[in-house]
């Protein structure tokens, strides 16, 4: 799936992240976009950046300051699954949250 759209099931998790950011105003996070290994490295890097930016836009639209959010694309460089099956490739298409400052 070469898309950077937010999935309906992701919105529930993003709402939790939004509430955490509201509750903890000093919190600064990195949104790391990832892809599977299908397609070119440059296309995957762009797609991973778009995925991270989609999450950032969601949070900014809700009122979180953009300077608290860092969107980074990692392409297919950090898989969490083998990429050998449809399911494992699906696990690698994700956006991870990393705390930069608590």
JSON list of C-alpha atoms in Angstrom, two decimals:
[
{"chain": "A", "resi": 1, "resn": "UNK", "atom": "CA", "xyz": [0.00, 0.00, 0.00]},
{"chain": "A", "resi": 2, "resn": "UNK", "atom": "CA", "xyz": [1.77, 3.08, -1.26]},
{"chain": "A", "resi": 3, "resn": "UNK", "atom": "CA", "xyz": [-0.37, 5.53, 0.65]},
{"chain": "A", "resi": 4, "resn": "UNK", "atom": "CA", "xyz": [0.17, 8.17, 3.29]},
{"chain": "A", "resi": 5, "resn": "UNK", "atom": "CA", "xyz": [-3.48, 8.33, 4.35]},
{"chain": "A", "resi": 6, "resn": "UNK", "atom": "CA", "xyz": [-4.45, 7.87, 7.97]},
{"chain": "A", "resi": 7, "resn": "UNK", "atom": "CA", "xyz": [-6.41, 4.68, 8.58]},
{"chain": "A", "resi": 8, "resn": "UNK", "atom": "CA", "xyz": [-9.65, 4.90, 10.58]},
{"chain": "A", "resi": 9, "resn": "UNK", "atom": "CA", "xyz": [-8.19, 2.57, 13.23]},
{"chain": "A", "resi": 10, "resn": "UNK", "atom": "CA", "xyz": [-5.19, 4.91, 13.53]},
{"chain": "A", "resi": 11, "resn": "UNK", "atom": "CA", "xyz": [-7.38, 7.86, 14.48]},
{"chain": "A", "resi": 12, "resn": "UNK", "atom": "CA", "xyz": [-8.18, 6.25, 17.85]},
{"chain": "A", "resi": 13, "resn": "UNK", "atom": "CA", "xyz": [-4.47, 5.98, 18.65]},
{"chain": "A", "resi": 14, "resn": "UNK", "atom": "CA", "xyz": [-3.77, 9.48, 17.36]},
{"chain": "A", "resi": 15, "resn": "UNK", "atom": "CA", "xyz": [-6.46, 10.86, 19.64]},
{"chain": "A", "resi": 16, "resn": "UNK", "atom": "CA", "xyz": [-4.64, 9.27, 22.60]},
{"chain": "A", "resi": 17, "resn": "UNK", "atom": "CA", "xyz": [-1.38, 10.83, 21.43]},
{"chain": "A", "resi": 18, "resn": "UNK", "atom": "CA", "xyz": [-3.10, 14.20, 21.04]},
{"chain": "A", "resi": 19, "resn": "UNK", "atom": "CA", "xyz": [-4.47, 14.02, 24.61]},
{"chain": "A", "resi": 20, "resn": "UNK", "atom": "CA", "xyz": [-1.02, 13.13, 25.94]},
{"chain": "A", "resi": 21, "resn": "UNK", "atom": "CA", "xyz": [0.49, 16.11, 24.13]},
{"chain": "A", "resi": 22, "resn": "UNK", "atom": "CA", "xyz": [-2.21, 18.40, 25.57]},
{"chain": "A", "resi": 23, "resn": "UNK", "atom": "CA", "xyz": [-1.64, 17.03, 29.09]},
{"chain": "A", "resi": 24, "resn": "UNK", "atom": "CA", "xyz": [2.15, 17.34, 28.85]},
{"chain": "A", "resi": 25, "resn": "UNK", "atom": "CA", "xyz": [2.95, 20.69, 27.13]},
{"chain": "A", "resi": 26, "resn": "UNK", "atom": "CA", "xyz": [6.73, 20.19, 27.38]},
{"chain": "A", "resi": 27, "resn": "UNK", "atom": "CA", "xyz": [6.55, 16.91, 25.44]},
{"chain": "A", "resi": 28, "resn": "UNK", "atom": "CA", "xyz": [8.34, 16.98, 22.09]},
{"chain": "A", "resi": 29, "resn": "UNK", "atom": "CA", "xyz": [8.17, 13.97, 19.78]},
{"chain": "A", "resi": 30, "resn": "UNK", "atom": "CA", "xyz": [9.55, 12.55, 16.57]},
{"chain": "A", "resi": 31, "resn": "UNK", "atom": "CA", "xyz": [7.11, 10.96, 14.15]},
{"chain": "A", "resi": 32, "resn": "UNK", "atom": "CA", "xyz": [9.10, 8.37, 12.21]},
{"chain": "A", "resi": 33, "resn": "UNK", "atom": "CA", "xyz": [7.57, 7.13, 8.97]},
{"chain": "A", "resi": 34, "resn": "UNK", "atom": "CA", "xyz": [8.44, 3.66, 7.64]},
{"chain": "A", "resi": 35, "resn": "UNK", "atom": "CA", "xyz": [7.69, 1.53, 4.58]},
{"chain": "A", "resi": 36, "resn": "UNK", "atom": "CA", "xyz": [8.11, -2.05, 3.46]},
{"chain": "A", "resi": 37, "resn": "UNK", "atom": "CA", "xyz": [10.87, -2.96, 0.99]},
{"chain": "A", "resi": 38, "resn": "UNK", "atom": "CA", "xyz": [8.70, -2.98, -2.14]},
{"chain": "A", "resi": 39, "resn": "UNK", "atom": "CA", "xyz": [9.57, -0.32, -4.74]},
{"chain": "A", "resi": 40, "resn": "UNK", "atom": "CA", "xyz": [12.56, 1.98, -5.06]},
{"chain": "A", "resi": 41, "resn": "UNK", "atom": "CA", "xyz": [14.48, 3.33, -2.11]},
{"chain": "A", "resi": 42, "resn": "UNK", "atom": "CA", "xyz": [13.81, 6.93, -3.15]},
{"chain": "A", "resi": 43, "resn": "UNK", "atom": "CA", "xyz": [10.07, 6.32, -3.54]},
{"chain": "A", "resi": 44, "resn": "UNK", "atom": "CA", "xyz": [9.98, 4.60, -0.13]},
{"chain": "A", "resi": 45, "resn": "UNK", "atom": "CA", "xyz": [11.85, 7.47, 1.49]},
{"chain": "A", "resi": 46, "resn": "UNK", "atom": "CA", "xyz": [9.37, 9.97, 0.07]},
{"chain": "A", "resi": 47, "resn": "UNK", "atom": "CA", "xyz": [6.40, 7.83, 1.11]},
{"chain": "A", "resi": 48, "resn": "UNK", "atom": "CA", "xyz": [7.75, 7.41, 4.64]},
{"chain": "A", "resi": 49, "resn": "UNK", "atom": "CA", "xyz": [8.18, 11.19, 4.93]},
{"chain": "A", "resi": 50, "resn": "UNK", "atom": "CA", "xyz": [4.61, 11.67, 3.70]},
{"chain": "A", "resi": 51, "resn": "UNK", "atom": "CA", "xyz": [3.32, 9.21, 6.30]},
{"chain": "A", "resi": 52, "resn": "UNK", "atom": "CA", "xyz": [5.09, 11.05, 9.11]},
{"chain": "A", "resi": 53, "resn": "UNK", "atom": "CA", "xyz": [3.85, 14.41, 7.78]},
{"chain": "A", "resi": 54, "resn": "UNK", "atom": "CA", "xyz": [0.25, 13.10, 7.65]},
{"chain": "A", "resi": 55, "resn": "UNK", "atom": "CA", "xyz": [0.39, 12.33, 11.37]},
{"chain": "A", "resi": 56, "resn": "UNK", "atom": "CA", "xyz": [2.02, 15.70, 12.08]},
{"chain": "A", "resi": 57, "resn": "UNK", "atom": "CA", "xyz": [-0.68, 17.51, 10.10]},
{"chain": "A", "resi": 58, "resn": "UNK", "atom": "CA", "xyz": [-3.39, 15.67, 12.04]},
{"chain": "A", "resi": 59, "resn": "UNK", "atom": "CA", "xyz": [-1.92, 16.83, 15.36]},
{"chain": "A", "resi": 60, "resn": "UNK", "atom": "CA", "xyz": [-1.25, 20.40, 14.18]},
{"chain": "A", "resi": 61, "resn": "UNK", "atom": "CA", "xyz": [-4.81, 20.62, 12.86]},
{"chain": "A", "resi": 62, "resn": "UNK", "atom": "CA", "xyz": [-6.00, 19.65, 16.36]},
{"chain": "A", "resi": 63, "resn": "UNK", "atom": "CA", "xyz": [-3.96, 22.52, 17.85]},
{"chain": "A", "resi": 64, "resn": "UNK", "atom": "CA", "xyz": [-0.58, 21.04, 18.74]},
{"chain": "A", "resi": 65, "resn": "UNK", "atom": "CA", "xyz": [2.27, 23.40, 17.89]},
{"chain": "A", "resi": 66, "resn": "UNK", "atom": "CA", "xyz": [4.30, 22.20, 14.90]},
{"chain": "A", "resi": 67, "resn": "UNK", "atom": "CA", "xyz": [7.55, 22.99, 16.71]},
{"chain": "A", "resi": 68, "resn": "UNK", "atom": "CA", "xyz": [6.81, 20.15, 19.16]},
{"chain": "A", "resi": 69, "resn": "UNK", "atom": "CA", "xyz": [6.60, 17.62, 16.33]},
{"chain": "A", "resi": 70, "resn": "UNK", "atom": "CA", "xyz": [9.44, 16.42, 14.14]},
{"chain": "A", "resi": 71, "resn": "UNK", "atom": "CA", "xyz": [8.46, 14.34, 11.10]},
{"chain": "A", "resi": 72, "resn": "UNK", "atom": "CA", "xyz": [11.19, 12.05, 9.71]},
{"chain": "A", "resi": 73, "resn": "UNK", "atom": "CA", "xyz": [11.09, 9.47, 6.94]},
{"chain": "A", "resi": 74, "resn": "UNK", "atom": "CA", "xyz": [13.18, 6.32, 7.26]},
{"chain": "A", "resi": 75, "resn": "UNK", "atom": "CA", "xyz": [11.96, 4.51, 4.14]},
{"chain": "A", "resi": 76, "resn": "UNK", "atom": "CA", "xyz": [12.52, 0.76, 4.41]},
{"chain": "A", "resi": 77, "resn": "UNK", "atom": "CA", "xyz": [15.73, 1.03, 6.48]},
{"chain": "A", "resi": 78, "resn": "UNK", "atom": "CA", "xyz": [14.24, -0.02, 9.85]},
{"chain": "A", "resi": 79, "resn": "UNK", "atom": "CA", "xyz": [11.95, -3.01, 9.34]},
{"chain": "A", "resi": 80, "resn": "UNK", "atom": "CA", "xyz": [10.29, -4.64, 12.35]},
{"chain": "A", "resi": 81, "resn": "UNK", "atom": "CA", "xyz": [9.23, -7.70, 10.32]},
{"chain": "A", "resi": 82, "resn": "UNK", "atom": "CA", "xyz": [10.74, -9.81, 7.52]},
{"chain": "A", "resi": 83, "resn": "UNK", "atom": "CA", "xyz": [9.00, -8.29, 4.44]},
{"chain": "A", "resi": 84, "resn": "UNK", "atom": "CA", "xyz": [8.52, -11.89, 3.19]},
{"chain": "A", "resi": 85, "resn": "UNK", "atom": "CA", "xyz": [4.71, -11.89, 3.37]},
{"chain": "A", "resi": 86, "resn": "UNK", "atom": "CA", "xyz": [1.82, -9.49, 2.95]},
{"chain": "A", "resi": 87, "resn": "UNK", "atom": "CA", "xyz": [1.33, -9.47, 6.74]},
{"chain": "A", "resi": 88, "resn": "UNK", "atom": "CA", "xyz": [4.97, -8.77, 7.55]},
{"chain": "A", "resi": 89, "resn": "UNK", "atom": "CA", "xyz": [5.16, -6.02, 4.94]},
{"chain": "A", "resi": 90, "resn": "UNK", "atom": "CA", "xyz": [2.04, -4.50, 6.51]},
{"chain": "A", "resi": 91, "resn": "UNK", "atom": "CA", "xyz": [3.80, -4.38, 9.89]},
{"chain": "A", "resi": 92, "resn": "UNK", "atom": "CA", "xyz": [6.63, -2.39, 8.31]},
{"chain": "A", "resi": 93, "resn": "UNK", "atom": "CA", "xyz": [4.27, 0.27, 6.94]},
{"chain": "A", "resi": 94, "resn": "UNK", "atom": "CA", "xyz": [3.89, 2.43, 10.03]},
{"chain": "A", "resi": 95, "resn": "UNK", "atom": "CA", "xyz": [4.61, 5.67, 11.87]},
{"chain": "A", "resi": 96, "resn": "UNK", "atom": "CA", "xyz": [6.39, 5.35, 15.20]},
{"chain": "A", "resi": 97, "resn": "UNK", "atom": "CA", "xyz": [6.46, 7.94, 17.97]},
{"chain": "A", "resi": 98, "resn": "UNK", "atom": "CA", "xyz": [9.72, 8.66, 19.76]},
{"chain": "A", "resi": 99, "resn": "UNK", "atom": "CA", "xyz": [9.94, 11.02, 22.73]},
{"chain": "A", "resi": 100, "resn": "UNK", "atom": "CA", "xyz": [12.58, 13.70, 22.17]},
{"chain": "A", "resi": 101, "resn": "UNK", "atom": "CA", "xyz": [11.90, 15.74, 25.30]},
{"chain": "A", "resi": 102, "resn": "UNK", "atom": "CA", "xyz": [9.67, 14.90, 28.23]}
]
